[in-house]
mmCIF file of C-alpha atoms and ligand atoms in Angstrom:
data_model
loop_
_atom_site.group_PDB
_atom_site.id
_atom_site.type_symbol
_atom_site.label_atom_id
_atom_site.label_comp_id
_atom_site.label_asym_id
_atom_site.label_seq_id
_atom_site.Cartn_x
_atom_site.Cartn_y
_atom_site.Cartn_z
ATOM 1 C CA MET A 2 -67.313 -12.054 -95.399
ATOM 2 C CA SER A 3 -64.846 -11.847 -92.619
ATOM 3 C CA PRO A 4 -61.229 -12.693 -93.038
ATOM 4 C CA VAL A 5 -60.212 -16.147 -91.934
ATOM 5 C CA THR A 6 -57.859 -15.859 -88.997
ATOM 6 C CA ASN A 7 -55.161 -18.375 -88.447
ATOM 7 C CA PRO A 8 -55.605 -19.617 -84.868
ATOM 8 C CA THR A 9 -51.931 -20.527 -84.525
ATOM 9 C CA ALA A 10 -50.758 -17.023 -85.409
ATOM 10 C CA SER A 11 -51.826 -15.170 -82.284
ATOM 11 C CA PRO A 12 -50.789 -11.524 -82.066
ATOM 12 C CA ALA A 13 -48.655 -12.308 -79.009
ATOM 13 C CA ALA A 14 -46.689 -14.954 -80.897
ATOM 14 C CA ALA A 15 -46.322 -12.649 -83.880
ATOM 15 C CA ASN A 16 -44.782 -9.982 -81.656
ATOM 16 C CA ALA A 17 -42.637 -12.362 -79.628
ATOM 17 C CA PRO A 18 -39.039 -11.153 -79.668
ATOM 18 C CA VAL A 19 -36.695 -13.337 -81.673
ATOM 19 C CA PHE A 20 -32.929 -13.722 -81.774
ATOM 20 C CA ASP A 21 -31.570 -11.114 -84.187
ATOM 21 C CA ALA A 22 -28.539 -12.535 -86.033
ATOM 22 C CA ASP A 23 -27.426 -9.074 -87.146
ATOM 23 C CA ARG A 24 -27.433 -7.673 -83.610
ATOM 24 C CA ALA A 25 -25.356 -10.618 -82.339
ATOM 25 C CA PHE A 26 -22.945 -10.241 -85.249
ATOM 26 C CA ALA A 27 -22.634 -6.477 -84.610
ATOM 27 C CA HIS A 28 -21.490 -7.248 -81.035
ATOM 28 C CA VAL A 29 -18.817 -9.580 -82.410
ATOM 29 C CA ARG A 30 -17.714 -6.887 -84.875
ATOM 30 C CA ARG A 31 -17.366 -4.310 -82.092
ATOM 31 C CA MET A 32 -15.219 -6.678 -80.039
ATOM 32 C CA VAL A 33 -12.984 -7.495 -83.008
ATOM 33 C CA GLU A 34 -12.641 -3.740 -83.681
ATOM 34 C CA ILE A 35 -11.494 -3.192 -80.093
ATOM 35 C CA GLY A 36 -8.737 -5.693 -80.920
ATOM 36 C CA PRO A 37 -6.853 -8.175 -78.704
ATOM 37 C CA ARG A 38 -8.568 -8.239 -75.289
ATOM 38 C CA PRO A 39 -6.487 -10.284 -72.850
ATOM 39 C CA ALA A 40 -7.347 -10.299 -69.140
ATOM 40 C CA GLY A 41 -6.177 -7.136 -67.388
ATOM 41 C CA SER A 42 -5.879 -5.065 -70.597
ATOM 42 C CA LYS A 43 -7.497 -1.682 -71.203
ATOM 43 C CA GLU A 44 -9.043 -3.225 -74.329
ATOM 44 C CA LEU A 45 -10.851 -5.763 -72.168
ATOM 45 C CA ALA A 46 -11.995 -2.927 -69.880
ATOM 46 C CA ARG A 47 -13.499 -1.216 -72.967
ATOM 47 C CA THR A 48 -15.143 -4.488 -73.993
ATOM 48 C CA ARG A 49 -16.571 -4.827 -70.503
ATOM 49 C CA GLU A 50 -17.957 -1.288 -70.626
ATOM 50 C CA MET A 51 -19.633 -2.117 -73.940
ATOM 51 C CA ILE A 52 -21.156 -5.318 -72.533
ATOM 52 C CA VAL A 53 -22.343 -3.604 -69.325
ATOM 53 C CA ASN A 54 -23.949 -0.672 -71.197
ATOM 54 C CA GLU A 55 -25.683 -3.017 -73.599
ATOM 55 C CA LEU A 56 -27.058 -5.247 -70.818
ATOM 56 C CA ARG A 57 -28.241 -2.214 -68.820
ATOM 57 C CA SER A 58 -30.117 -1.007 -71.909
ATOM 58 C CA TYR A 59 -32.155 -4.244 -71.692
ATOM 59 C CA ASN A 60 -33.157 -3.239 -68.131
ATOM 60 C CA LEU A 61 -31.214 -6.085 -66.566
ATOM 61 C CA GLN A 62 -29.616 -5.839 -63.104
ATOM 62 C CA VAL A 63 -25.931 -5.688 -63.970
ATOM 63 C CA SER A 64 -23.072 -6.159 -61.533
ATOM 64 C CA VAL A 65 -19.314 -6.248 -62.049
ATOM 65 C CA ASP A 66 -17.169 -8.315 -59.701
ATOM 66 C CA GLU A 67 -13.564 -7.078 -59.862
ATOM 67 C CA PHE A 68 -10.837 -9.189 -58.299
ATOM 68 C CA ASP A 69 -7.055 -9.447 -58.222
ATOM 69 C CA THR A 70 -5.549 -12.789 -58.981
ATOM 70 C CA ARG A 71 -2.086 -14.313 -59.228
ATOM 71 C CA THR A 72 -1.066 -15.447 -62.706
ATOM 72 C CA PRO A 73 2.220 -16.745 -64.174
ATOM 73 C CA VAL A 74 2.813 -13.213 -65.555
ATOM 74 C CA GLY A 75 2.149 -11.489 -62.233
ATOM 75 C CA LYS A 76 -0.878 -10.128 -60.446
ATOM 76 C CA ARG A 77 -3.777 -9.261 -62.738
ATOM 77 C CA ARG A 78 -7.038 -7.436 -62.083
ATOM 78 C CA MET A 79 -9.992 -9.278 -63.620
ATOM 79 C CA ALA A 80 -13.756 -8.769 -63.598
ATOM 80 C CA ASN A 81 -16.759 -11.007 -64.150
ATOM 81 C CA VAL A 82 -19.930 -9.358 -65.429
ATOM 82 C CA THR A 83 -23.332 -10.657 -64.319
ATOM 83 C CA ALA A 84 -26.745 -9.531 -65.573
ATOM 84 C CA GLU A 85 -29.803 -10.814 -63.769
ATOM 85 C CA LEU A 86 -33.430 -11.245 -64.766
ATOM 86 C CA ALA A 87 -35.335 -12.051 -61.564
ATOM 87 C CA GLY A 88 -37.640 -15.065 -61.773
ATOM 88 C CA GLU A 89 -40.540 -16.447 -59.757
ATOM 89 C CA SER A 90 -37.975 -18.665 -58.076
ATOM 90 C CA SER A 91 -34.625 -17.465 -56.752
ATOM 91 C CA ASP A 92 -33.166 -20.690 -58.159
ATOM 92 C CA GLN A 93 -31.014 -19.795 -61.117
ATOM 93 C CA ILE A 94 -30.152 -20.894 -64.608
ATOM 94 C CA ILE A 95 -26.923 -19.351 -65.889
ATOM 95 C CA ILE A 96 -26.142 -18.712 -69.547
ATOM 96 C CA ALA A 97 -22.484 -17.766 -69.910
ATOM 97 C CA SER A 98 -19.414 -17.126 -72.018
ATOM 98 C CA HIS A 99 -15.893 -15.960 -71.362
ATOM 99 C CA TYR A 100 -15.118 -12.546 -72.857
ATOM 100 C CA ASP A 101 -11.325 -12.330 -72.650
ATOM 101 C CA THR A 102 -9.063 -13.290 -75.545
ATOM 102 C CA LYS A 103 -5.870 -15.261 -75.298
ATOM 103 C CA LEU A 104 -2.695 -13.252 -74.661
ATOM 104 C CA VAL A 105 -0.595 -13.800 -77.786
ATOM 105 C CA LYS A 106 2.624 -11.865 -78.367
ATOM 106 C CA GLU A 107 3.692 -13.378 -81.693
ATOM 107 C CA PHE A 108 0.734 -12.084 -83.711
ATOM 108 C CA ARG A 109 -2.410 -9.988 -83.431
ATOM 109 C CA PHE A 110 -5.101 -12.262 -82.008
ATOM 110 C CA VAL A 111 -8.571 -10.685 -82.205
ATOM 111 C CA GLY A 112 -10.628 -13.719 -81.190
ATOM 112 C CA ALA A 113 -13.684 -13.286 -83.412
ATOM 113 C CA ASN A 114 -14.752 -16.830 -82.632
ATOM 114 C CA ASP A 115 -12.895 -17.194 -79.319
ATOM 115 C CA SER A 116 -14.543 -15.400 -77.503
ATOM 116 C CA GLY A 117 -16.389 -12.825 -79.650
ATOM 117 C CA SER A 118 -18.967 -15.250 -81.069
ATOM 118 C CA SER A 119 -20.183 -16.634 -77.763
ATOM 119 C CA THR A 120 -20.088 -13.251 -76.000
ATOM 120 C CA GLY A 121 -22.204 -11.598 -78.713
ATOM 121 C CA THR A 122 -24.620 -14.527 -78.714
ATOM 122 C CA VAL A 123 -25.136 -14.512 -74.931
ATOM 123 C CA MET A 124 -25.738 -10.732 -75.103
ATOM 124 C CA GLU A 125 -28.427 -11.217 -77.749
ATOM 125 C CA ILE A 126 -30.007 -14.128 -75.828
ATOM 126 C CA ALA A 127 -30.145 -11.792 -72.819
ATOM 127 C CA ARG A 128 -31.932 -9.111 -74.864
ATOM 128 C CA VAL A 129 -34.539 -11.572 -76.170
ATOM 129 C CA LEU A 130 -35.238 -13.030 -72.723
ATOM 130 C CA ALA A 131 -35.428 -9.594 -71.081
ATOM 131 C CA LEU A 132 -37.934 -8.432 -73.720
ATOM 132 C CA SER A 133 -39.945 -11.674 -73.513
ATOM 133 C CA HIS A 134 -40.380 -11.238 -69.764
ATOM 134 C CA GLN A 135 -41.339 -7.581 -69.556
ATOM 135 C CA ASN A 136 -44.777 -8.451 -68.171
ATOM 136 C CA LYS A 137 -44.215 -11.875 -66.669
ATOM 137 C CA LYS A 138 -41.275 -13.119 -64.657
ATOM 138 C CA PRO A 139 -39.456 -16.220 -65.875
ATOM 139 C CA ARG A 140 -39.900 -19.323 -63.708
ATOM 140 C CA PHE A 141 -36.258 -19.362 -62.691
ATOM 141 C CA THR A 142 -33.979 -16.414 -62.150
ATOM 142 C CA LEU A 143 -31.888 -16.099 -65.289
ATOM 143 C CA ARG A 144 -28.308 -14.944 -65.072
ATOM 144 C CA PHE A 145 -26.112 -13.957 -67.984
ATOM 145 C CA VAL A 146 -22.505 -14.214 -66.918
ATOM 146 C CA PHE A 147 -19.386 -13.071 -68.754
ATOM 147 C CA PHE A 148 -16.250 -14.644 -67.318
ATOM 148 C CA ASP A 149 -12.871 -12.959 -67.385
ATOM 149 C CA GLY A 150 -9.598 -14.925 -67.617
ATOM 150 C CA GLU A 151 -10.717 -18.174 -69.177
ATOM 151 C CA GLU A 152 -7.552 -18.276 -71.257
ATOM 152 C CA ALA A 153 -4.167 -19.439 -69.993
ATOM 153 C CA PHE A 154 -1.390 -16.834 -69.861
ATOM 154 C CA CYS A 155 1.191 -19.479 -70.746
ATOM 155 C CA GLU A 156 1.104 -20.868 -74.259
ATOM 156 C CA ASN A 157 -0.824 -24.017 -73.428
ATOM 157 C CA TRP A 158 -3.671 -24.646 -70.993
ATOM 158 C CA ASP A 159 -1.570 -26.767 -68.617
ATOM 159 C CA ASP A 160 1.930 -25.321 -69.138
ATOM 160 C CA CYS A 161 1.831 -23.325 -65.900
ATOM 161 C CA GLY A 162 -0.125 -23.292 -62.673
ATOM 162 C CA THR A 163 -0.882 -26.098 -60.251
ATOM 163 C CA GLU A 164 -3.888 -28.323 -59.710
ATOM 164 C CA LYS A 165 -5.089 -25.959 -56.975
ATOM 165 C CA GLU A 166 -4.225 -22.810 -58.914
ATOM 166 C CA PRO A 167 -4.482 -23.610 -62.615
ATOM 167 C CA ASP A 168 -3.428 -21.051 -65.250
ATOM 168 C CA ASN A 169 -6.903 -20.886 -66.803
ATOM 169 C CA THR A 170 -10.623 -20.451 -65.928
ATOM 170 C CA TYR A 171 -9.776 -17.624 -63.479
ATOM 171 C CA GLY A 172 -13.189 -15.979 -63.738
ATOM 172 C CA SER A 173 -15.345 -19.097 -63.547
ATOM 173 C CA ARG A 174 -13.377 -20.481 -60.593
ATOM 174 C CA ARG A 175 -13.791 -17.122 -58.860
ATOM 175 C CA TYR A 176 -17.524 -17.169 -59.637
ATOM 176 C CA VAL A 177 -18.030 -20.641 -58.130
ATOM 177 C CA ALA A 178 -15.900 -19.735 -55.080
ATOM 178 C CA GLN A 179 -18.171 -16.694 -54.566
ATOM 179 C CA LEU A 180 -21.269 -18.914 -54.791
ATOM 180 C CA ILE A 181 -19.806 -21.131 -52.087
ATOM 181 C CA ASP A 182 -18.872 -18.126 -49.896
ATOM 182 C CA LYS A 183 -22.359 -16.642 -50.183
ATOM 183 C CA GLY A 184 -24.063 -20.007 -49.629
ATOM 184 C CA GLU A 185 -25.708 -19.730 -53.063
ATOM 185 C CA LEU A 186 -24.323 -22.878 -54.637
ATOM 186 C CA LYS A 187 -27.569 -24.837 -54.283
ATOM 187 C CA ARG A 188 -29.522 -22.062 -55.975
ATOM 188 C CA VAL A 189 -27.689 -22.569 -59.260
ATOM 189 C CA ARG A 190 -29.577 -25.348 -61.013
ATOM 190 C CA ALA A 191 -27.891 -25.316 -64.422
ATOM 191 C CA LEU A 192 -25.155 -23.656 -66.466
ATOM 192 C CA ILE A 193 -25.318 -23.344 -70.243
ATOM 193 C CA LEU A 194 -21.845 -22.307 -71.410
ATOM 194 C CA LEU A 195 -21.130 -21.046 -74.929
ATOM 195 C CA ASP A 196 -17.620 -20.883 -76.420
ATOM 196 C CA MET A 197 -16.477 -20.775 -80.083
ATOM 197 C CA ILE A 198 -19.842 -21.100 -81.792
ATOM 198 C CA GLY A 199 -19.470 -18.744 -84.752
ATOM 199 C CA TYR A 200 -17.847 -20.605 -87.655
ATOM 200 C CA LYS A 201 -19.758 -20.713 -90.933
ATOM 201 C CA ASN A 202 -19.576 -24.495 -90.984
ATOM 202 C CA LEU A 203 -20.763 -24.842 -87.410
ATOM 203 C CA GLN A 204 -20.574 -28.352 -85.994
ATOM 204 C CA ILE A 205 -20.891 -28.636 -82.225
ATOM 205 C CA PRO A 206 -20.255 -32.104 -80.775
ATOM 206 C CA ARG A 207 -21.736 -33.235 -77.456
ATOM 207 C CA GLU A 208 -19.266 -32.287 -74.737
ATOM 208 C CA SER A 209 -18.879 -35.544 -72.856
ATOM 209 C CA THR A 210 -17.991 -34.279 -69.368
ATOM 210 C CA GLY A 211 -21.201 -32.199 -69.255
ATOM 211 C CA THR A 212 -24.477 -33.241 -67.620
ATOM 212 C CA ALA A 213 -26.126 -35.881 -69.846
ATOM 213 C CA TRP A 214 -29.797 -34.837 -69.445
ATOM 214 C CA LEU A 215 -28.972 -31.192 -70.134
ATOM 215 C CA THR A 216 -27.020 -32.143 -73.252
ATOM 216 C CA ASP A 217 -29.863 -34.455 -74.353
ATOM 217 C CA ILE A 218 -32.488 -31.693 -74.054
ATOM 218 C CA ILE A 219 -30.395 -29.298 -76.140
ATOM 219 C CA TRP A 220 -29.577 -31.859 -78.850
ATOM 220 C CA THR A 221 -33.206 -33.062 -79.024
ATOM 221 C CA THR A 222 -34.367 -29.456 -79.322
ATOM 222 C CA ALA A 223 -31.765 -28.825 -82.042
ATOM 223 C CA ARG A 224 -33.031 -31.824 -84.009
ATOM 224 C CA GLU A 225 -36.667 -30.738 -83.639
ATOM 225 C CA THR A 226 -35.923 -27.172 -84.725
ATOM 226 C CA ASN A 227 -33.953 -28.196 -87.827
ATOM 227 C CA HIS A 228 -30.524 -27.502 -86.373
ATOM 228 C CA ALA A 229 -29.198 -31.073 -86.409
ATOM 229 C CA ALA A 230 -26.514 -29.954 -88.889
ATOM 230 C CA GLN A 231 -25.008 -27.629 -86.268
ATOM 231 C CA PHE A 232 -25.505 -29.911 -83.241
ATOM 232 C CA VAL A 233 -23.838 -33.092 -84.445
ATOM 233 C CA ASN A 234 -23.964 -36.534 -82.924
ATOM 234 C CA GLU A 235 -20.310 -36.801 -82.091
ATOM 235 C CA SER A 236 -18.762 -36.591 -78.697
ATOM 236 C CA GLU A 237 -15.717 -34.754 -77.431
ATOM 237 C CA SER A 238 -14.292 -33.939 -74.000
ATOM 238 C CA ILE A 239 -13.314 -30.285 -73.472
ATOM 239 C CA THR A 240 -11.878 -28.457 -70.457
ATOM 240 C CA ASP A 241 -13.562 -25.065 -70.143
ATOM 241 C CA ASP A 242 -15.394 -22.715 -67.766
ATOM 242 C CA HIS A 243 -18.057 -25.363 -67.057
ATOM 243 C CA ILE A 244 -15.578 -27.580 -65.176
ATOM 244 C CA PRO A 245 -15.567 -25.551 -61.902
ATOM 245 C CA PHE A 246 -19.395 -25.746 -61.949
ATOM 246 C CA LEU A 247 -19.423 -29.496 -62.572
ATOM 247 C CA ASN A 248 -16.846 -29.932 -59.795
ATOM 248 C CA ALA A 249 -19.206 -28.061 -57.456
ATOM 249 C CA GLY A 250 -22.069 -30.421 -58.370
ATOM 250 C CA ILE A 251 -23.904 -28.026 -60.712
ATOM 251 C CA ASN A 252 -25.553 -29.312 -63.906
ATOM 252 C CA ALA A 253 -23.595 -27.889 -66.824
ATOM 253 C CA VAL A 254 -23.225 -28.104 -70.577
ATOM 254 C CA ASP A 255 -20.578 -26.571 -72.868
ATOM 255 C CA LEU A 256 -21.595 -25.704 -76.419
ATOM 256 C CA ILE A 257 -18.256 -25.519 -78.244
ATOM 257 C CA GLN A 258 -16.768 -26.343 -81.618
ATOM 258 C CA PHE A 259 -13.237 -27.494 -81.002
ATOM 259 C CA GLY A 260 -11.088 -30.488 -81.928
ATOM 260 C CA GLY A 261 -11.095 -31.346 -85.608
ATOM 261 C CA TYR A 262 -13.251 -28.376 -86.528
ATOM 262 C CA GLY A 263 -11.467 -25.651 -84.602
ATOM 263 C CA GLU A 264 -8.999 -24.908 -87.386
ATOM 264 C CA TYR A 265 -8.458 -21.190 -86.620
ATOM 265 C CA TRP A 266 -8.213 -21.711 -82.884
ATOM 266 C CA HIS A 267 -5.640 -19.366 -81.266
ATOM 267 C CA THR A 268 -4.320 -18.284 -84.673
ATOM 268 C CA ALA A 269 -4.132 -14.941 -86.493
ATOM 269 C CA GLU A 270 -6.944 -16.281 -88.714
ATOM 270 C CA ASP A 271 -9.610 -16.128 -85.983
ATOM 271 C CA THR A 272 -11.111 -13.079 -87.696
ATOM 272 C CA LEU A 273 -14.574 -11.687 -88.405
ATOM 273 C CA ASP A 274 -14.775 -13.199 -91.917
ATOM 274 C CA LYS A 275 -14.897 -16.684 -90.338
ATOM 275 C CA ILE A 276 -18.053 -15.803 -88.406
ATOM 276 C CA SER A 277 -21.558 -16.394 -89.702
ATOM 277 C CA PRO A 278 -24.505 -14.484 -88.216
ATOM 278 C CA GLN A 279 -26.602 -17.571 -89.009
ATOM 279 C CA SER A 280 -24.404 -19.765 -86.802
ATOM 280 C CA LEU A 281 -24.828 -17.331 -83.902
ATOM 281 C CA LYS A 282 -28.573 -17.454 -84.498
ATOM 282 C CA ALA A 283 -28.668 -21.255 -84.703
ATOM 283 C CA VAL A 284 -27.105 -21.463 -81.243
ATOM 284 C CA GLY A 285 -29.234 -18.617 -79.868
ATOM 285 C CA ASP A 286 -32.438 -20.163 -81.192
ATOM 286 C CA VAL A 287 -31.606 -23.620 -79.842
ATOM 287 C CA VAL A 288 -30.695 -22.270 -76.398
ATOM 288 C CA LEU A 289 -33.897 -20.174 -76.283
ATOM 289 C CA ALA A 290 -36.048 -23.124 -77.384
ATOM 290 C CA SER A 291 -34.335 -25.463 -74.908
ATOM 291 C CA LEU A 292 -34.810 -23.168 -71.925
ATOM 292 C CA PRO A 293 -38.509 -23.967 -71.201
ATOM 293 C CA ARG A 294 -37.714 -27.683 -71.432
ATOM 294 C CA ILE A 295 -34.811 -27.310 -69.033
ATOM 295 C CA GLU A 296 -37.069 -25.328 -66.660
ATOM 296 C CA GLU A 297 -39.712 -28.056 -66.931
ATOM 297 C CA ARG A 298 -37.192 -30.746 -66.085
ATOM 298 C CA LEU A 299 -35.891 -28.763 -63.107
ATOM 299 C CA MET A 300 -39.453 -28.184 -61.841
ATOM 300 C CA ASN A 301 -40.380 -31.859 -62.101
ATOM 301 C CA LYS A 302 -37.237 -33.455 -60.807
ATOM 302 C CA ASN A 303 -35.156 -32.289 -57.944
ATOM 303 C CA THR A 304 -32.087 -32.604 -60.127
ATOM 304 C CA ARG A 305 -28.818 -31.407 -58.664
HETATM 305 ZN ZN1 LIG B 20 -9.353 -19.793 -76.420
#
């Protein structure tokens, strides 16, 4: 007698790295413990150091782009963090989150969901993809980008700033401007942006300004991997770090729970107890499962 082997359970598949909900949640906890992390603060510098050290430990090429920018509260020094996993093609897919928290003076705002949840999830996605590609390059170059200064300094998104110099999305606008300066715009084939994806009752609507085919792939994948409860068939329009990319002609999607579900948004209640490791994992798993399909689509169609 020899044992019957299951042909679908190959050793490689059994050892394939998977998204670890506890690791992602631990990142969120560390950020919440650092406390409020508005752009330009020493707390955000500590957060950045934590992110950079973690990404370097996955053997990713990490770079920090520091820049000074004018804001309604004066000049502020900001920094985007980029970790790269080189692919067979120099064309890129970006998976991103902002990592600053909103400057709030009236109460202590620790931003467990906004932006701890998405930052921790992108970090864990980066670890899984780095491990998965130790012996074989991914098709596309994968970039994990952490934007500074997504939040407005004034109370509301549009209270201050001008159309040319809005008081929000400082880091993502800087990132796209750099792509243009370096002539790299055409190399960026897609952006998957995560923001506020940690609530226990996670319900992400389709973000309607995003690229339709990219959104369709992610929602189809969610349905097929039993995550239809988290990726709901409602539609909402959100202004976020994906807008500068869309404006530059880059395919982009924003995974975000806002609107009617964002009840703790920019309040003192956006704390760690609202965050579910399983929600982080649902988003991580869906993004990881969607990635080969997105790559396939980009290989087959010359989609801008
Ligand atoms: Zn926010």
